C-alpha positions as a LaTeX table, in Angstrom:
\begin{tabular}{lrrr}
\hline
Residue & $x$ (\AA) & $y$ (\AA) & $z$ (\AA) \\
\hline
Met1 & 0.00 & 0.00 & 0.00 \\
Gly2 & 1.11 & 3.56 & $-0.67$ \\
Lys3 & 3.27 & 5.28 & 1.93 \\
Ile4 & 1.60 & 8.62 & 1.26 \\
Val5 & $-1.82$ & 7.17 & 2.03 \\
Arg6 & $-0.57$ & 5.78 & 5.35 \\
Ala7 & 1.04 & 9.13 & 6.14 \\
Trp8 & $-2.23$ & 10.94 & 5.47 \\
Val9 & $-4.23$ & 8.48 & 7.57 \\
Asp10 & $-1.78$ & 8.67 & 10.48 \\
Gly11 & $-1.81$ & 12.47 & 10.51 \\
Trp12 & $-5.55$ & 12.79 & 9.94 \\
Val13 & $-6.46$ & 10.66 & 12.95 \\
Val14 & $-4.22$ & 12.79 & 15.16 \\
Ser15 & $-5.63$ & 16.01 & 13.73 \\
Arg16 & $-9.26$ & 14.93 & 14.22 \\
Gly17 & $-8.85$ & 12.98 & 17.45 \\
Ala18 & $-10.06$ & 9.78 & 15.77 \\
Ala19 & $-9.20$ & 6.24 & 16.81 \\
Pro20 & $-5.88$ & 4.72 & 15.68 \\
Pro21 & $-6.25$ & 3.16 & 12.22 \\
Val22 & $-6.91$ & $-0.56$ & 11.93 \\
Val23 & $-4.83$ & $-2.05$ & 9.12 \\
Glu24 & $-6.90$ & $-4.06$ & 6.63 \\
Pro25 & $-5.76$ & $-6.17$ & 3.64 \\
Trp26 & $-7.02$ & $-3.39$ & 1.38 \\
Gly27 & $-6.19$ & $-0.31$ & 3.47 \\
Tyr28 & $-7.36$ & 1.16 & 6.78 \\
Thr29 & $-10.48$ & 1.46 & 8.93 \\
Val30 & $-10.76$ & 4.49 & 11.20 \\
Asp31 & $-13.43$ & 4.98 & 13.84 \\
Val32 & $-14.39$ & 8.67 & 14.01 \\
Gly33 & $-17.36$ & 8.51 & 16.38 \\
Gln34 & $-19.71$ & 11.12 & 14.92 \\
Pro35 & $-23.37$ & 10.47 & 13.98 \\
Glu36 & $-22.82$ & 11.34 & 10.32 \\
His37 & $-19.26$ & 10.05 & 10.26 \\
Val38 & $-19.20$ & 6.91 & 12.36 \\
Ser39 & $-16.15$ & 5.42 & 10.69 \\
Arg40 & $-14.28$ & 5.49 & 7.41 \\
His41 & $-12.64$ & 2.94 & 5.14 \\
Val42 & $-9.59$ & 4.28 & 3.31 \\
Leu43 & $-8.24$ & 2.22 & 0.43 \\
Gly44 & $-4.47$ & 2.06 & 0.45 \\
Met45 & $-3.83$ & 2.13 & $-3.30$ \\
Thr46 & $-3.82$ & 5.14 & $-5.62$ \\
Asn47 & $-4.57$ & 5.90 & $-9.26$ \\
Glu48 & $-4.16$ & 2.92 & $-11.61$ \\
Ala49 & $-3.47$ & 0.56 & $-8.70$ \\
Val50 & $-7.08$ & 0.95 & $-7.46$ \\
Glu51 & $-8.99$ & $-2.22$ & $-8.35$ \\
Glu52 & $-12.71$ & $-2.44$ & $-9.04$ \\
Thr53 & $-13.07$ & $-5.80$ & $-7.28$ \\
Thr54 & $-11.54$ & $-4.39$ & $-4.09$ \\
Val55 & $-13.72$ & $-1.28$ & $-4.07$ \\
Arg56 & $-16.85$ & $-3.36$ & $-4.66$ \\
Lys57 & $-15.92$ & $-5.80$ & $-1.89$ \\
Val58 & $-15.32$ & $-3.06$ & 0.68 \\
Ala59 & $-18.44$ & $-1.10$ & $-0.33$ \\
Asp60 & $-20.68$ & $-4.20$ & $-0.31$ \\
Gly61 & $-19.51$ & $-4.99$ & 3.21 \\
Val62 & $-20.85$ & $-1.70$ & 4.58 \\
Thr63 & $-24.32$ & $-1.99$ & 6.13 \\
Gly64 & $-24.56$ & 0.93 & 8.55 \\
Ala65 & $-25.42$ & 4.52 & 7.64 \\
Gly66 & $-22.75$ & 7.13 & 8.32 \\
Val67 & $-19.80$ & 5.05 & 7.14 \\
Trp68 & $-17.52$ & 6.78 & 4.64 \\
Leu69 & $-15.38$ & 5.33 & 1.89 \\
Lys70 & $-12.25$ & 7.08 & 0.63 \\
Val71 & $-10.85$ & 5.92 & $-2.71$ \\
Phe72 & $-7.91$ & 7.54 & $-4.50$ \\
Ala73 & $-9.36$ & 7.52 & $-8.01$ \\
Glu74 & $-11.73$ & 9.67 & $-10.07$ \\
Pro75 & $-15.39$ & 9.83 & $-8.95$ \\
Ser76 & $-16.48$ & 8.98 & $-12.50$ \\
Thr77 & $-14.50$ & 5.75 & $-12.19$ \\
Val78 & $-15.45$ & 4.83 & $-8.62$ \\
Gly79 & $-19.14$ & 5.77 & $-8.80$ \\
Pro80 & $-20.32$ & 2.88 & $-11.00$ \\
Trp81 & $-18.55$ & 0.43 & $-8.66$ \\
Leu82 & $-20.68$ & 1.40 & $-5.67$ \\
Gly83 & $-24.06$ & $-0.16$ & $-5.07$ \\
Glu84 & $-27.35$ & 1.15 & $-3.74$ \\
Gly85 & $-27.31$ & 3.55 & $-0.82$ \\
Trp86 & $-24.06$ & 5.39 & $-1.53$ \\
Trp87 & $-23.90$ & 9.18 & $-1.83$ \\
Ile88 & $-20.85$ & 10.37 & $-3.75$ \\
Asp89 & $-19.39$ & 13.84 & $-3.28$ \\
Pro90 & $-19.63$ & 15.42 & $-6.75$ \\
Glu91 & $-16.45$ & 17.40 & $-6.12$ \\
Pro92 & $-13.27$ & 15.33 & $-6.09$ \\
Gly93 & $-10.58$ & 15.87 & $-3.50$ \\
Tyr94 & $-6.85$ & 15.80 & $-4.12$ \\
Leu95 & $-4.17$ & 13.97 & $-2.18$ \\
Met96 & $-1.18$ & 16.32 & $-2.30$ \\
Ser97 & 2.36 & 16.50 & $-0.97$ \\
Val98 & 5.28 & 18.92 & $-0.75$ \\
Pro99 & 8.90 & 18.70 & 0.41 \\
Leu100 & 9.60 & 20.57 & 3.63 \\
Ala101 & 13.13 & 21.62 & 4.56 \\
Gly102 & 15.13 & 24.19 & 6.49 \\
Ser103 & 16.01 & 24.91 & 10.09 \\
Pro104 & 13.86 & 26.17 & 12.98 \\
Gly105 & 14.83 & 29.72 & 12.13 \\
Arg106 & 14.50 & 29.50 & 8.35 \\
Ala107 & 11.86 & 27.03 & 7.28 \\
Thr108 & 11.56 & 26.52 & 3.55 \\
Gln109 & 8.98 & 24.91 & 1.30 \\
Asp110 & 9.83 & 23.76 & $-2.19$ \\
Gly111 & 13.11 & 25.66 & $-1.98$ \\
His112 & 11.67 & 29.00 & $-0.93$ \\
Thr113 & 12.06 & 30.68 & 2.46 \\
Leu114 & 8.67 & 30.93 & 4.13 \\
Asp115 & 7.53 & 34.45 & 4.97 \\
Val116 & 5.33 & 34.38 & 8.07 \\
Ser117 & 5.01 & 38.15 & 8.61 \\
Val118 & 1.63 & 39.27 & 9.96 \\
Pro119 & $-0.34$ & 42.19 & 8.43 \\
Asp120 & $-0.68$ & 45.33 & 10.54 \\
Gly121 & $-3.59$ & 45.15 & 12.97 \\
Tyr122 & $-3.95$ & 41.38 & 12.75 \\
Arg123 & $-2.95$ & 38.90 & 15.43 \\
Leu124 & $-1.43$ & 35.50 & 14.72 \\
Arg125 & $-1.68$ & 32.86 & 17.44 \\
Thr126 & $-0.04$ & 29.43 & 17.26 \\
Trp127 & $-0.35$ & 26.69 & 19.86 \\
Ser128 & 0.11 & 22.93 & 20.12 \\
Arg129 & $-1.88$ & 20.35 & 22.05 \\
Gly130 & $-2.35$ & 16.61 & 21.66 \\
Gly131 & 0.11 & 16.40 & 18.79 \\
Val132 & $-1.69$ & 19.07 & 16.75 \\
Thr133 & $-0.40$ & 22.57 & 16.03 \\
Arg134 & $-3.14$ & 25.12 & 15.35 \\
Val135 & $-2.93$ & 28.57 & 13.81 \\
Leu136 & $-5.46$ & 31.37 & 14.21 \\
Leu137 & $-5.27$ & 34.69 & 12.40 \\
Ala138 & $-7.56$ & 37.19 & 14.14 \\
Ala139 & $-8.77$ & 40.37 & 12.45 \\
Pro140 & $-8.31$ & 43.82 & 14.02 \\
Asp141 & $-11.87$ & 43.64 & 15.42 \\
Gly142 & $-11.12$ & 40.30 & 17.11 \\
Ser143 & $-13.08$ & 38.10 & 14.68 \\
Trp144 & $-11.38$ & 35.19 & 12.96 \\
Ala145 & $-9.84$ & 35.80 & 9.55 \\
Ala146 & $-8.16$ & 32.47 & 8.82 \\
Arg147 & $-7.24$ & 29.25 & 10.56 \\
Gly148 & $-5.69$ & 25.82 & 10.03 \\
Gln149 & $-3.92$ & 22.97 & 11.78 \\
Ile150 & $-1.16$ & 20.45 & 11.19 \\
Ala151 & $-0.34$ & 17.08 & 12.73 \\
Pro152 & 3.32 & 16.01 & 12.44 \\
Thr153 & 3.84 & 12.25 & 12.79 \\
Gly154 & 7.55 & 11.76 & 12.38 \\
Glu155 & 8.92 & 12.73 & 8.99 \\
Thr156 & 5.51 & 13.65 & 7.59 \\
Ala157 & 2.96 & 16.25 & 8.69 \\
Val158 & $-0.69$ & 16.41 & 7.63 \\
Val159 & $-2.25$ & 19.82 & 7.00 \\
Asp160 & $-5.94$ & 19.96 & 7.83 \\
Gln161 & $-8.98$ & 22.25 & 8.02 \\
Ile162 & $-7.56$ & 25.30 & 6.25 \\
Glu163 & $-10.23$ & 28.01 & 6.23 \\
Thr164 & $-10.44$ & 31.72 & 5.46 \\
Ala165 & $-13.46$ & 33.79 & 6.47 \\
Ala166 & $-15.47$ & 34.98 & 3.46 \\
Arg167 & $-14.82$ & 38.69 & 4.00 \\
His168 & $-11.06$ & 38.10 & 4.34 \\
Arg169 & $-10.50$ & 36.03 & 1.21 \\
Arg170 & $-8.16$ & 36.93 & $-1.66$ \\
Arg171 & $-5.79$ & 38.74 & 0.68 \\
Gly172 & $-3.12$ & 36.05 & 1.07 \\
Phe173 & $-4.22$ & 34.88 & 4.50 \\
Gly174 & $-4.48$ & 31.25 & 3.42 \\
Arg175 & $-0.87$ & 31.42 & 2.30 \\
Leu176 & 0.11 & 32.96 & 5.65 \\
Val177 & $-1.58$ & 30.14 & 7.57 \\
Met178 & 0.00 & 27.48 & 5.34 \\
Arg179 & 3.46 & 28.98 & 5.72 \\
Thr180 & 3.09 & 29.23 & 9.49 \\
Leu181 & 2.01 & 25.60 & 9.69 \\
Ala182 & 4.90 & 24.49 & 7.48 \\
His183 & 7.32 & 26.35 & 9.72 \\
Ala184 & 5.88 & 24.63 & 12.80 \\
Ala185 & 6.14 & 21.21 & 11.16 \\
Val186 & 9.78 & 21.75 & 10.20 \\
Thr187 & 10.67 & 22.70 & 13.76 \\
Gln188 & 9.17 & 19.36 & 14.84 \\
Gly189 & 11.26 & 17.36 & 12.38 \\
Ala190 & 8.87 & 16.89 & 9.45 \\
Val191 & 10.38 & 16.76 & 5.97 \\
Thr192 & 7.23 & 16.12 & 3.89 \\
Gly193 & 3.81 & 17.76 & 4.01 \\
Val194 & 0.66 & 15.84 & 3.07 \\
Leu195 & $-2.97$ & 16.93 & 2.73 \\
Ala196 & $-6.28$ & 16.09 & 1.12 \\
Gly197 & $-7.53$ & 19.29 & $-0.47$ \\
Thr198 & $-10.70$ & 20.53 & $-2.13$ \\
Pro199 & $-10.92$ & 21.93 & $-5.67$ \\
Asp200 & $-11.06$ & 25.45 & $-4.18$ \\
Gly201 & $-7.95$ & 24.84 & $-2.09$ \\
Arg202 & $-5.95$ & 23.17 & $-4.83$ \\
Ala203 & $-4.88$ & 26.45 & $-6.46$ \\
Leu204 & $-3.60$ & 27.81 & $-3.15$ \\
Tyr205 & $-1.62$ & 24.68 & $-2.39$ \\
Glu206 & $-0.15$ & 24.45 & $-5.89$ \\
Ser207 & 0.96 & 28.08 & $-5.65$ \\
Leu208 & 2.98 & 27.02 & $-2.60$ \\
Gly209 & 4.66 & 24.14 & $-4.40$ \\
Trp210 & 2.33 & 21.28 & $-3.50$ \\
Arg211 & 1.71 & 18.64 & $-6.16$ \\
Val212 & $-1.25$ & 16.32 & $-6.73$ \\
Glu213 & $-0.47$ & 12.67 & $-6.03$ \\
Ala214 & $-3.97$ & 11.29 & $-6.66$ \\
Thr215 & $-7.61$ & 12.26 & $-7.02$ \\
Leu216 & $-9.78$ & 11.42 & $-4.01$ \\
Thr217 & $-13.36$ & 10.17 & $-4.18$ \\
Ser218 & $-15.41$ & 10.53 & $-1.00$ \\
Ala219 & $-18.60$ & 8.51 & $-0.59$ \\
Lys220 & $-20.99$ & 8.09 & 2.35 \\
Phe221 & $-23.31$ & 5.18 & 2.94 \\
Thr222 & $-26.83$ & 6.44 & 3.67 \\
Gly223 & $-28.60$ & 3.07 & 3.89 \\
Arg224 & $-30.44$ & 0.78 & 1.53 \\
Ala225 & $-34.17$ & 1.04 & 0.90 \\
\hline
\end{tabular}
């Protein structure tokens, strides 16, 4: 199974406070513990290595509503393999990675020194707890402008939940949060960043040197009639 998939799973469970992954012959099962996200099955292969028979077997074995399936292939490919009762996110995700390097004082990403300067009037707060480093950029009036978090697990670090408030978008705050998180990961020994991004986030991440490793299909079982 792909190392990048395992790295993403390991970091994601730390970031979200989910149960440790259970290794399966085809990938990983993670208990999340939420009503609409009880658990998730993550297939360990990517792109051309994803097999229809494996996807069908895993999907057919799901009987409870609120179980998610994550497959690293195009939704148009995966969709016909799923049976009755599956909702498929129409927007694909993207499994992405980037090299991280540098020293605690001069973190770099894809060969470029990371600028983490804060705009006048804004406040940047960074803190770590439970293996997760969080970043909050607060606006001059005290409201939130942007946020994100990262979970280093050894040499890799998973970026998660990057958000910018609607009225603060297109001002480079997403880049500021990403750079701050990368700096924090480097200081904790990470050399590779990993994330699963949305179509909207892909442009931001690619502008920072991230590259797409695979397309991600997300599907949720809603129950059979």
